[in-house]
Amino acid sequence: MLEDENLNNTTVENETSAPEDEAALSSEGIKEEDLSAANTALKDQLLRTMAELENYRKRAEREREEMAKFAITGFARELLTVSDNLRRALESVPAEHEKPEELLKILVEGVEITEKELLTVFKRHGIEKIEPLGQPFDHHLHQAMFELEDSDQPAGTVVQLMQPGYSLNGRLLRPALVGVSK
């Protein structure tokens, strides 16, 4: 009889511990699922942060390159005035006086050589001249100073160039001052 009681007590204990074990297992299962979900969320957040950091690095590099590319903009604008003055000096010398006087001829040659060198330096640094004669007027590149009657050209065509424009690596430094046909 004693054995029967012990057996019954053991059975009752086993039955009582079984729900506790199931609760513990299900609690561990929930914890495992929660941990797995949290782990997945953290991995996702880490990947997004790494991608965001890489995008920031690339954007900063592009901005640095653009700053370096256009850092000489002010300098380039100042050189344009030098180029314009050299051109004006050449244009102010009448053609009939270039040949008779050797001094004047040397002066003109010197100014021409200086202008060629300056234009070479411009080109080396990405500064390009905009000479739009005969092209359609483009308000992004030209500044219309006046309109002319010109039956040979369609309306809106650049027919006279007062001052050339310049661009630096494709970005406008100064628009060309032009006369446009009506």
CSV table of N, CA and C in Angstrom, one decimal:
chain,number,residue,atom,x,y,z
A,1,MET,N,0.8,-1.2,0.0
A,1,MET,CA,0.0,0.0,0.0
A,1,MET,C,0.8,1.3,0.0
A,2,LEU,N,1.9,1.1,0.7
A,2,LEU,CA,2.8,2.2,0.7
A,2,LEU,C,3.3,2.5,-0.7
A,3,GLU,N,3.6,1.5,-1.3
A,3,GLU,CA,4.1,1.6,-2.7
A,3,GLU,C,3.0,2.3,-3.6
A,4,ASP,N,1.8,1.9,-3.4
A,4,ASP,CA,0.7,2.5,-4.2
A,4,ASP,C,0.6,4.0,-3.9
A,5,GLU,N,0.8,4.4,-2.7
A,5,GLU,CA,0.7,5.8,-2.3
A,5,GLU,C,1.9,6.6,-2.9
A,6,ASN,N,3.1,6.0,-2.8
A,6,ASN,CA,4.2,6.6,-3.4
A,6,ASN,C,4.1,6.7,-4.9
A,7,LEU,N,3.6,5.7,-5.5
A,7,LEU,CA,3.4,5.8,-7.0
A,7,LEU,C,2.3,6.8,-7.3
A,8,ASN,N,1.3,6.9,-6.6
A,8,ASN,CA,0.3,7.9,-6.8
A,8,ASN,C,0.8,9.3,-6.6
A,9,ASN,N,1.6,9.5,-5.5
A,9,ASN,CA,2.2,10.8,-5.3
A,9,ASN,C,3.2,11.2,-6.4
A,10,THR,N,3.9,10.3,-6.9
A,10,THR,CA,4.9,10.6,-8.0
A,10,THR,C,4.1,10.9,-9.2
A,11,THR,N,3.0,10.2,-9.5
A,11,THR,CA,2.2,10.5,-10.7
A,11,THR,C,1.6,11.9,-10.5
A,12,VAL,N,1.1,12.3,-9.4
A,12,VAL,CA,0.6,13.6,-9.1
A,12,VAL,C,1.6,14.6,-9.3
A,13,GLU,N,2.8,14.4,-8.8
A,13,GLU,CA,3.9,15.3,-8.9
A,13,GLU,C,4.3,15.5,-10.4
A,14,ASN,N,4.4,14.4,-11.1
A,14,ASN,CA,4.7,14.5,-12.5
A,14,ASN,C,3.7,15.3,-13.3
A,15,GLU,N,2.4,15.0,-13.0
A,15,GLU,CA,1.4,15.7,-13.7
A,15,GLU,C,1.4,17.2,-13.3
A,16,THR,N,1.7,17.5,-12.1
A,16,THR,CA,1.8,18.9,-11.7
A,16,THR,C,3.0,19.6,-12.3
A,17,SER,N,4.2,18.9,-12.4
A,17,SER,CA,5.3,19.6,-13.0
A,17,SER,C,5.3,19.7,-14.5
A,18,ALA,N,4.5,18.9,-15.1
A,18,ALA,CA,4.4,18.9,-16.6
A,18,ALA,C,3.9,20.2,-17.1
A,19,PRO,N,2.8,20.8,-16.5
A,19,PRO,CA,2.4,22.1,-17.0
A,19,PRO,C,3.4,23.2,-16.7
A,20,GLU,N,4.1,23.1,-15.6
A,20,GLU,CA,5.1,24.1,-15.3
A,20,GLU,C,6.2,24.0,-16.3
A,21,ASP,N,6.6,22.8,-16.7
A,21,ASP,CA,7.7,22.6,-17.7
A,21,ASP,C,7.2,23.1,-19.0
A,22,GLU,N,6.0,22.9,-19.4
A,22,GLU,CA,5.4,23.4,-20.6
A,22,GLU,C,5.4,24.9,-20.6
A,23,ALA,N,5.0,25.5,-19.5
A,23,ALA,CA,5.0,27.0,-19.4
A,23,ALA,C,6.4,27.5,-19.5
A,24,ALA,N,7.4,26.8,-18.9
A,24,ALA,CA,8.8,27.3,-18.9
A,24,ALA,C,9.3,27.2,-20.4
A,25,LEU,N,8.9,26.0,-21.0
A,25,LEU,CA,9.3,25.8,-22.4
A,25,LEU,C,8.7,26.9,-23.3
A,26,SER,N,7.4,27.1,-23.1
A,26,SER,CA,6.7,28.1,-24.0
A,26,SER,C,7.3,29.5,-23.7
A,27,SER,N,7.6,29.7,-22.4
A,27,SER,CA,8.2,31.0,-22.1
A,27,SER,C,9.6,31.2,-22.7
A,28,GLU,N,10.3,30.1,-22.7
A,28,GLU,CA,11.6,30.1,-23.4
A,28,GLU,C,11.5,30.3,-24.9
A,29,GLY,N,10.5,29.6,-25.4
A,29,GLY,CA,10.2,29.7,-26.9
A,29,GLY,C,9.8,31.1,-27.3
A,30,ILE,N,9.0,31.8,-26.4
A,30,ILE,CA,8.6,33.1,-26.7
A,30,ILE,C,9.9,34.0,-26.6
A,31,LYS,N,10.7,33.8,-25.6
A,31,LYS,CA,11.9,34.6,-25.4
A,31,LYS,C,12.8,34.4,-26.6
A,32,GLU,N,12.9,33.1,-27.1
A,32,GLU,CA,13.8,32.8,-28.2
A,32,GLU,C,13.2,33.5,-29.5
A,33,GLU,N,11.9,33.5,-29.7
A,33,GLU,CA,11.3,34.2,-30.8
A,33,GLU,C,11.5,35.7,-30.7
A,34,ASP,N,11.4,36.2,-29.5
A,34,ASP,CA,11.6,37.7,-29.3
A,34,ASP,C,13.0,38.0,-29.5
A,35,LEU,N,13.9,37.2,-29.0
A,35,LEU,CA,15.4,37.5,-29.3
A,35,LEU,C,15.7,37.4,-30.7
A,36,SER,N,15.1,36.4,-31.4
A,36,SER,CA,15.4,36.2,-32.8
A,36,SER,C,14.9,37.4,-33.6
A,37,ALA,N,13.7,37.9,-33.3
A,37,ALA,CA,13.1,39.1,-33.9
A,37,ALA,C,13.9,40.3,-33.7
A,38,ALA,N,14.3,40.5,-32.4
A,38,ALA,CA,15.2,41.6,-32.0
A,38,ALA,C,16.5,41.6,-32.8
A,39,ASN,N,17.1,40.4,-32.9
A,39,ASN,CA,18.3,40.2,-33.6
A,39,ASN,C,18.2,40.6,-35.1
A,40,THR,N,17.1,40.1,-35.7
A,40,THR,CA,16.8,40.5,-37.1
A,40,THR,C,16.7,42.0,-37.2
A,41,ALA,N,15.9,42.6,-36.3
A,41,ALA,CA,15.7,44.0,-36.4
A,41,ALA,C,17.0,44.8,-36.2
A,42,LEU,N,17.9,44.3,-35.3
A,42,LEU,CA,19.2,45.0,-35.1
A,42,LEU,C,20.1,44.8,-36.4
A,43,LYS,N,20.0,43.6,-37.0
A,43,LYS,CA,20.8,43.4,-38.2
A,43,LYS,C,20.4,44.3,-39.3
A,44,ASP,N,19.0,44.4,-39.4
A,44,ASP,CA,18.5,45.3,-40.4
A,44,ASP,C,18.9,46.8,-40.2
A,45,GLN,N,18.8,47.2,-38.9
A,45,GLN,CA,19.2,48.6,-38.6
A,45,GLN,C,20.7,48.8,-38.8
A,46,LEU,N,21.5,47.8,-38.5
A,46,LEU,CA,22.9,47.9,-38.8
A,46,LEU,C,23.2,48.0,-40.3
A,47,LEU,N,22.5,47.2,-41.1
A,47,LEU,CA,22.7,47.3,-42.6
A,47,LEU,C,22.3,48.7,-43.1
A,48,ARG,N,21.2,49.2,-42.6
A,48,ARG,CA,20.7,50.5,-43.1
A,48,ARG,C,21.6,51.6,-42.7
A,49,THR,N,22.2,51.5,-41.4
A,49,THR,CA,23.1,52.5,-41.0
A,49,THR,C,24.4,52.5,-41.8
A,50,MET,N,24.8,51.2,-42.1
A,50,MET,CA,26.1,51.1,-42.9
A,50,MET,C,25.8,51.7,-44.3
A,51,ALA,N,24.7,51.4,-44.9
A,51,ALA,CA,24.3,51.9,-46.2
A,51,ALA,C,24.2,53.5,-46.2
A,52,GLU,N,23.6,54.0,-45.1
A,52,GLU,CA,23.5,55.4,-45.0
A,52,GLU,C,24.9,56.1,-44.8
A,53,LEU,N,25.8,55.4,-44.1
A,53,LEU,CA,27.1,55.9,-43.9
A,53,LEU,C,27.9,55.9,-45.3
A,54,GLU,N,27.7,54.9,-46.0
A,54,GLU,CA,28.4,54.8,-47.3
A,54,GLU,C,27.8,55.9,-48.3
A,55,ASN,N,26.5,56.1,-48.3
A,55,ASN,CA,25.9,57.2,-49.1
A,55,ASN,C,26.5,58.5,-48.7
A,56,TYR,N,26.6,58.7,-47.4
A,56,TYR,CA,27.2,60.0,-46.9
A,56,TYR,C,28.6,60.2,-47.3
A,57,ARG,N,29.4,59.1,-47.3
A,57,ARG,CA,30.8,59.2,-47.7
A,57,ARG,C,30.9,59.5,-49.2
A,58,LYS,N,30.0,58.9,-50.0
A,58,LYS,CA,30.0,59.2,-51.4
A,58,LYS,C,29.6,60.6,-51.7
A,59,ARG,N,28.6,61.1,-51.0
A,59,ARG,CA,28.1,62.4,-51.2
A,59,ARG,C,29.2,63.4,-50.8
A,60,ALA,N,29.8,63.2,-49.7
A,60,ALA,CA,30.9,64.1,-49.3
A,60,ALA,C,32.1,64.1,-50.3
A,61,GLU,N,32.4,63.0,-50.8
A,61,GLU,CA,33.4,62.9,-51.8
A,61,GLU,C,33.1,63.7,-53.1
A,62,ARG,N,31.8,63.5,-53.5
A,62,ARG,CA,31.3,64.3,-54.7
A,62,ARG,C,31.4,65.8,-54.4
A,63,GLU,N,31.0,66.2,-53.2
A,63,GLU,CA,31.0,67.6,-52.9
A,63,GLU,C,32.4,68.1,-52.8
A,64,ARG,N,33.3,67.3,-52.3
A,64,ARG,CA,34.7,67.7,-52.2
A,64,ARG,C,35.3,67.9,-53.6
A,65,GLU,N,35.0,66.9,-54.5
A,65,GLU,CA,35.5,67.0,-55.9
A,65,GLU,C,34.9,68.3,-56.6
A,66,GLU,N,33.6,68.5,-56.4
A,66,GLU,CA,33.0,69.7,-57.0
A,66,GLU,C,33.6,71.0,-56.5
A,67,MET,N,33.9,71.0,-55.2
A,67,MET,CA,34.5,72.2,-54.6
A,67,MET,C,35.9,72.5,-55.2
A,68,ALA,N,36.7,71.4,-55.3
A,68,ALA,CA,38.0,71.5,-55.9
A,68,ALA,C,37.9,71.9,-57.4
A,69,LYS,N,36.9,71.4,-58.1
A,69,LYS,CA,36.8,71.7,-59.5
A,69,LYS,C,36.4,73.2,-59.7
A,70,PHE,N,35.6,73.8,-58.8
A,70,PHE,CA,35.2,75.1,-59.0
A,70,PHE,C,35.8,76.1,-58.1
A,71,ALA,N,36.9,75.7,-57.4
A,71,ALA,CA,37.5,76.6,-56.4
A,71,ALA,C,38.1,77.9,-57.0
A,72,ILE,N,38.5,77.8,-58.3
A,72,ILE,CA,39.1,79.0,-58.9
A,72,ILE,C,38.2,79.9,-59.6
A,73,THR,N,36.9,79.8,-59.4
A,73,THR,CA,35.9,80.6,-60.1
A,73,THR,C,36.2,82.0,-60.0
A,74,GLY,N,36.4,82.6,-58.8
A,74,GLY,CA,36.7,84.0,-58.6
A,74,GLY,C,37.9,84.4,-59.4
A,75,PHE,N,39.0,83.6,-59.3
A,75,PHE,CA,40.2,83.8,-60.0
A,75,PHE,C,40.0,83.9,-61.5
A,76,ALA,N,39.2,82.9,-62.0
A,76,ALA,CA,38.9,82.8,-63.4
A,76,ALA,C,38.1,84.1,-63.9
A,77,ARG,N,37.2,84.5,-63.1
A,77,ARG,CA,36.4,85.7,-63.5
A,77,ARG,C,37.4,87.0,-63.6
A,78,GLU,N,38.3,87.1,-62.7
A,78,GLU,CA,39.3,88.2,-62.8
A,78,GLU,C,40.1,88.1,-64.0
A,79,LEU,N,40.5,86.9,-64.4
A,79,LEU,CA,41.4,86.7,-65.6
A,79,LEU,C,40.6,87.1,-66.9
A,80,LEU,N,39.3,87.0,-66.8
A,80,LEU,CA,38.5,87.3,-68.0
A,80,LEU,C,38.7,88.8,-68.4
A,81,THR,N,38.8,89.6,-67.4
A,81,THR,CA,39.0,91.1,-67.6
A,81,THR,C,40.4,91.3,-68.3
A,82,VAL,N,41.4,90.6,-67.9
A,82,VAL,CA,42.7,90.7,-68.5
A,82,VAL,C,42.6,90.3,-70.0
A,83,SER,N,41.9,89.2,-70.2
A,83,SER,CA,41.8,88.8,-71.6
A,83,SER,C,41.0,89.8,-72.4
A,84,ASP,N,40.0,90.4,-71.9
A,84,ASP,CA,39.2,91.4,-72.6
A,84,ASP,C,40.1,92.6,-72.9
A,85,ASN,N,40.9,93.0,-71.9
A,85,ASN,CA,41.7,94.2,-72.1
A,85,ASN,C,42.8,93.9,-73.2
A,86,LEU,N,43.3,92.8,-73.2
A,86,LEU,CA,44.3,92.4,-74.3
A,86,LEU,C,43.6,92.5,-75.7
A,87,ARG,N,42.4,91.9,-75.7
A,87,ARG,CA,41.7,91.9,-77.0
A,87,ARG,C,41.4,93.4,-77.4
A,88,ARG,N,40.9,94.2,-76.5
A,88,ARG,CA,40.6,95.6,-76.8
A,88,ARG,C,41.9,96.3,-77.3
A,89,ALA,N,43.0,96.1,-76.7
A,89,ALA,CA,44.3,96.7,-77.1
A,89,ALA,C,44.6,96.3,-78.6
A,90,LEU,N,44.4,95.1,-78.9
A,90,LEU,CA,44.6,94.6,-80.3
A,90,LEU,C,43.7,95.3,-81.2
A,91,GLU,N,42.4,95.4,-80.8
A,91,GLU,CA,41.4,96.0,-81.7
A,91,GLU,C,41.6,97.5,-81.8
A,92,SER,N,42.2,98.2,-80.9
A,92,SER,CA,42.4,99.6,-81.0
A,92,SER,C,43.5,100.1,-81.9
A,93,VAL,N,44.3,99.1,-82.3
A,93,VAL,CA,45.4,99.5,-83.3
A,93,VAL,C,44.8,99.4,-84.7
A,94,PRO,N,44.8,100.5,-85.4
A,94,PRO,CA,44.3,100.4,-86.8
A,94,PRO,C,45.2,99.5,-87.6
A,95,ALA,N,44.6,98.8,-88.5
A,95,ALA,CA,45.3,97.9,-89.4
A,95,ALA,C,46.4,98.6,-90.2
A,96,GLU,N,46.1,99.8,-90.7
A,96,GLU,CA,47.1,100.4,-91.5
A,96,GLU,C,48.4,100.9,-90.8
A,97,HIS,N,48.3,100.9,-89.5
A,97,HIS,CA,49.5,101.3,-88.7
A,97,HIS,C,50.3,100.1,-88.2
A,98,GLU,N,49.8,98.9,-88.3
A,98,GLU,CA,50.5,97.7,-87.9
A,98,GLU,C,51.8,97.5,-88.7
A,99,LYS,N,51.8,97.7,-90.0
A,99,LYS,CA,52.9,97.3,-90.8
A,99,LYS,C,54.0,98.4,-90.9
A,100,PRO,N,53.7,99.7,-91.0
A,100,PRO,CA,54.8,100.6,-91.2
A,100,PRO,C,55.7,100.8,-90.0
A,101,GLU,N,55.2,100.8,-88.9
A,101,GLU,CA,56.1,101.0,-87.7
A,101,GLU,C,56.4,99.7,-87.1
A,102,GLU,N,57.7,99.5,-87.0
A,102,GLU,CA,58.2,98.2,-86.4
A,102,GLU,C,57.8,98.1,-84.9
A,103,LEU,N,57.9,99.2,-84.2
A,103,LEU,CA,57.6,99.2,-82.8
A,103,LEU,C,56.1,98.8,-82.5
A,104,LEU,N,55.3,99.3,-83.3
A,104,LEU,CA,53.9,99.0,-83.2
A,104,LEU,C,53.6,97.5,-83.6
A,105,LYS,N,54.4,97.1,-84.6
A,105,LYS,CA,54.2,95.7,-85.0
A,105,LYS,C,54.7,94.7,-83.8
A,106,ILE,N,55.8,95.1,-83.2
A,106,ILE,CA,56.3,94.3,-82.1
A,106,ILE,C,55.2,94.3,-80.9
A,107,LEU,N,54.7,95.4,-80.7
A,107,LEU,CA,53.7,95.6,-79.6
A,107,LEU,C,52.5,94.7,-79.9
A,108,VAL,N,52.0,94.7,-81.1
A,108,VAL,CA,50.8,93.9,-81.5
A,108,VAL,C,51.2,92.4,-81.4
A,109,GLU,N,52.3,92.0,-81.9
A,109,GLU,CA,52.7,90.6,-81.8
A,109,GLU,C,52.8,90.2,-80.3
A,110,GLY,N,53.4,91.0,-79.5
A,110,GLY,CA,53.5,90.7,-78.0
A,110,GLY,C,52.1,90.5,-77.4
A,111,VAL,N,51.2,91.4,-77.7
A,111,VAL,CA,49.9,91.3,-77.1
A,111,VAL,C,49.2,90.1,-77.7
A,112,GLU,N,49.4,89.7,-78.9
A,112,GLU,CA,48.7,88.5,-79.5
A,112,GLU,C,49.3,87.3,-78.8
A,113,ILE,N,50.6,87.2,-78.6
A,113,ILE,CA,51.2,86.1,-78.0
A,113,ILE,C,50.7,86.0,-76.5
A,114,THR,N,50.6,87.1,-75.9
A,114,THR,CA,50.1,87.1,-74.5
A,114,THR,C,48.6,86.6,-74.5
A,115,GLU,N,47.8,87.0,-75.4
A,115,GLU,CA,46.5,86.5,-75.4
A,115,GLU,C,46.4,85.0,-75.7
A,116,LYS,N,47.2,84.5,-76.7
A,116,LYS,CA,47.2,83.1,-77.0
A,116,LYS,C,47.6,82.3,-75.7
A,117,GLU,N,48.7,82.8,-75.0
A,117,GLU,CA,49.1,82.1,-73.8
A,117,GLU,C,48.0,82.1,-72.8
A,118,LEU,N,47.3,83.2,-72.6
A,118,LEU,CA,46.3,83.3,-71.6
A,118,LEU,C,45.1,82.3,-72.0
A,119,LEU,N,44.8,82.3,-73.3
A,119,LEU,CA,43.7,81.3,-73.7
A,119,LEU,C,44.2,79.9,-73.5
A,120,THR,N,45.5,79.6,-73.7
A,120,THR,CA,46.0,78.3,-73.4
A,120,THR,C,45.9,77.9,-71.9
A,121,VAL,N,46.2,78.9,-71.0
A,121,VAL,CA,46.0,78.7,-69.6
A,121,VAL,C,44.5,78.5,-69.3
A,122,PHE,N,43.7,79.3,-69.9
A,122,PHE,CA,42.2,79.1,-69.7
A,122,PHE,C,41.8,77.7,-70.0
A,123,LYS,N,42.2,77.2,-71.1
A,123,LYS,CA,41.8,75.8,-71.6
A,123,LYS,C,42.4,74.8,-70.6
A,124,ARG,N,43.6,74.9,-70.2
A,124,ARG,CA,44.2,74.0,-69.3
A,124,ARG,C,43.4,73.9,-68.0
A,125,HIS,N,42.8,75.0,-67.6
A,125,HIS,CA,42.0,75.0,-66.3
A,125,HIS,C,40.5,74.9,-66.5
A,126,GLY,N,40.1,74.5,-67.7
A,126,GLY,CA,38.7,74.2,-68.0
A,126,GLY,C,37.9,75.5,-68.3
A,127,ILE,N,38.5,76.6,-68.6
A,127,ILE,CA,37.8,77.8,-69.0
A,127,ILE,C,37.7,77.8,-70.5
A,128,GLU,N,36.4,77.9,-71.0
A,128,GLU,CA,36.2,77.9,-72.4
A,128,GLU,C,35.5,79.1,-72.9
A,129,LYS,N,35.8,79.6,-74.0
A,129,LYS,CA,35.2,80.8,-74.6
A,129,LYS,C,33.9,80.5,-75.3
A,130,ILE,N,32.9,81.3,-75.1
A,130,ILE,CA,31.6,81.1,-75.7
A,130,ILE,C,31.5,82.2,-76.8
A,131,GLU,N,31.5,81.7,-78.1
A,131,GLU,CA,31.4,82.7,-79.2
A,131,GLU,C,30.1,82.2,-80.0
A,132,PRO,N,29.0,82.8,-79.8
A,132,PRO,CA,27.7,82.3,-80.3
A,132,PRO,C,27.3,82.9,-81.6
A,133,LEU,N,28.1,83.6,-82.4
A,133,LEU,CA,27.7,84.2,-83.6
A,133,LEU,C,27.0,83.2,-84.5
A,134,GLY,N,25.8,83.5,-85.0
A,134,GLY,CA,25.1,82.6,-85.9
A,134,GLY,C,24.3,81.6,-85.2
A,135,GLN,N,24.4,81.5,-83.9
A,135,GLN,CA,23.6,80.4,-83.2
A,135,GLN,C,22.3,81.0,-82.6
A,136,PRO,N,21.4,80.2,-82.3
A,136,PRO,CA,20.1,80.7,-81.7
A,136,PRO,C,20.4,81.3,-80.3
A,137,PHE,N,19.7,82.3,-79.9
A,137,PHE,CA,19.9,82.9,-78.6
A,137,PHE,C,19.6,81.9,-77.5
A,138,ASP,N,20.4,81.8,-76.5
A,138,ASP,CA,20.2,80.9,-75.4
A,138,ASP,C,20.4,81.8,-74.1
A,139,HIS,N,19.3,82.0,-73.4
A,139,HIS,CA,19.4,82.9,-72.2
A,139,HIS,C,20.2,82.3,-71.1
A,140,HIS,N,20.6,81.0,-71.2
A,140,HIS,CA,21.5,80.4,-70.2
A,140,HIS,C,22.9,80.8,-70.5
A,141,LEU,N,23.3,81.1,-71.8
A,141,LEU,CA,24.6,81.4,-72.2
A,141,LEU,C,24.9,82.8,-72.6
A,142,HIS,N,23.8,83.5,-73.0
A,142,HIS,CA,23.9,84.8,-73.7
A,142,HIS,C,23.1,85.9,-72.9
A,143,GLN,N,23.6,87.1,-73.0
A,143,GLN,CA,22.8,88.2,-72.5
A,143,GLN,C,22.6,89.2,-73.7
A,144,ALA,N,21.3,89.3,-74.1
A,144,ALA,CA,20.9,90.2,-75.2
A,144,ALA,C,21.1,91.6,-74.8
A,145,MET,N,21.8,92.4,-75.6
A,145,MET,CA,22.0,93.8,-75.3
A,145,MET,C,21.2,94.7,-76.2
A,146,PHE,N,20.8,94.2,-77.3
A,146,PHE,CA,20.0,94.9,-78.3
A,146,PHE,C,19.5,93.9,-79.3
A,147,GLU,N,18.5,94.4,-80.1
A,147,GLU,CA,18.0,93.7,-81.3
A,147,GLU,C,18.3,94.4,-82.5
A,148,LEU,N,18.5,93.7,-83.6
A,148,LEU,CA,18.9,94.3,-84.9
A,148,LEU,C,17.9,93.7,-86.0
A,149,GLU,N,17.6,94.5,-86.9
A,149,GLU,CA,16.9,94.0,-88.1
A,149,GLU,C,17.9,93.3,-89.0
A,150,ASP,N,17.7,92.0,-89.3
A,150,ASP,CA,18.6,91.2,-90.1
A,150,ASP,C,17.8,90.2,-90.9
A,151,SER,N,17.6,90.5,-92.2
A,151,SER,CA,16.8,89.7,-93.0
A,151,SER,C,17.5,88.4,-93.4
A,152,ASP,N,18.8,88.3,-93.2
A,152,ASP,CA,19.6,87.1,-93.6
A,152,ASP,C,19.4,86.0,-92.5
A,153,GLN,N,19.1,86.4,-91.3
A,153,GLN,CA,19.1,85.5,-90.2
A,153,GLN,C,17.6,85.4,-89.6
A,154,PRO,N,17.3,84.2,-89.2
A,154,PRO,CA,15.9,84.1,-88.5
A,154,PRO,C,15.9,84.8,-87.2
A,155,ALA,N,14.7,85.2,-86.8
A,155,ALA,CA,14.5,85.9,-85.5
A,155,ALA,C,15.1,85.1,-84.4
A,156,GLY,N,15.8,85.8,-83.4
A,156,GLY,CA,16.3,85.1,-82.3
A,156,GLY,C,17.7,84.5,-82.5
A,157,THR,N,18.4,84.9,-83.6
A,157,THR,CA,19.7,84.4,-83.9
A,157,THR,C,20.7,85.5,-83.4
A,158,VAL,N,21.8,85.1,-82.9
A,158,VAL,CA,22.9,86.0,-82.4
A,158,VAL,C,23.6,86.5,-83.7
A,159,VAL,N,23.5,87.8,-83.9
A,159,VAL,CA,24.1,88.4,-85.1
A,159,VAL,C,25.3,89.3,-84.8
A,160,GLN,N,25.5,89.6,-83.5
A,160,GLN,CA,26.6,90.5,-83.2
A,160,GLN,C,27.1,90.1,-81.8
A,161,LEU,N,28.5,90.0,-81.7
A,161,LEU,CA,29.1,89.7,-80.4
A,161,LEU,C,29.8,90.9,-79.8
A,162,MET,N,29.3,91.4,-78.7
A,162,MET,CA,30.0,92.5,-78.1
A,162,MET,C,31.1,92.1,-77.2
A,163,GLN,N,30.9,91.0,-76.4
A,163,GLN,CA,31.9,90.5,-75.5
A,163,GLN,C,31.6,89.0,-75.4
A,164,PRO,N,32.7,88.2,-75.6
A,164,PRO,CA,32.5,86.7,-75.5
A,164,PRO,C,32.1,86.3,-74.1
A,165,GLY,N,31.4,85.2,-74.0
A,165,GLY,CA,31.1,84.6,-72.7
A,165,GLY,C,32.2,83.6,-72.4
A,166,TYR,N,32.2,83.1,-71.1
A,166,TYR,CA,33.1,82.0,-70.7
A,166,TYR,C,32.4,81.1,-69.8
A,167,SER,N,32.9,79.8,-69.9
A,167,SER,CA,32.4,78.8,-68.9
A,167,SER,C,33.6,78.1,-68.3
A,168,LEU,N,33.3,77.6,-67.1
A,168,LEU,CA,34.4,76.9,-66.3
A,168,LEU,C,33.9,75.5,-66.1
A,169,ASN,N,34.5,74.5,-66.7
A,169,ASN,CA,34.1,73.1,-66.7
A,169,ASN,C,32.6,73.0,-66.9
A,170,GLY,N,32.1,73.6,-67.9
A,170,GLY,CA,30.7,73.5,-68.3
A,170,GLY,C,29.8,74.4,-67.5
A,171,ARG,N,30.2,75.1,-66.5
A,171,ARG,CA,29.4,76.0,-65.7
A,171,ARG,C,29.7,77.4,-66.2
A,172,LEU,N,28.6,78.2,-66.4
A,172,LEU,CA,28.7,79.6,-66.9
A,172,LEU,C,29.5,80.5,-65.9
A,173,LEU,N,30.5,81.1,-66.4
A,173,LEU,CA,31.2,82.1,-65.6
A,173,LEU,C,30.7,83.5,-65.9
A,174,ARG,N,30.5,83.8,-67.2
A,174,ARG,CA,30.0,85.1,-67.7
A,174,ARG,C,29.3,84.8,-69.0
A,175,PRO,N,28.1,85.4,-69.1
A,175,PRO,CA,27.3,85.2,-70.4
A,175,PRO,C,28.0,86.1,-71.5
A,176,ALA,N,27.8,85.7,-72.7
A,176,ALA,CA,28.2,86.4,-73.8
A,176,ALA,C,27.3,87.6,-74.0
A,177,LEU,N,27.8,88.8,-74.2
A,177,LEU,CA,27.0,90.0,-74.5
A,177,LEU,C,26.7,90.0,-76.0
A,178,VAL,N,25.5,89.9,-76.4
A,178,VAL,CA,25.2,89.8,-77.9
A,178,VAL,C,24.1,90.7,-78.4
A,179,GLY,N,24.1,90.8,-79.7
A,179,GLY,CA,23.0,91.5,-80.4
A,179,GLY,C,22.2,90.4,-81.1
A,180,VAL,N,20.9,90.4,-81.0
A,180,VAL,CA,20.0,89.4,-81.5
A,180,VAL,C,19.1,89.9,-82.7
A,181,SER,N,18.9,89.1,-83.7
A,181,SER,CA,18.1,89.5,-84.8
A,181,SER,C,16.6,89.5,-84.4
A,182,LYS,N,15.8,90.5,-85.0
A,182,LYS,CA,14.4,90.6,-84.8
A,182,LYS,C,13.7,89.6,-85.7
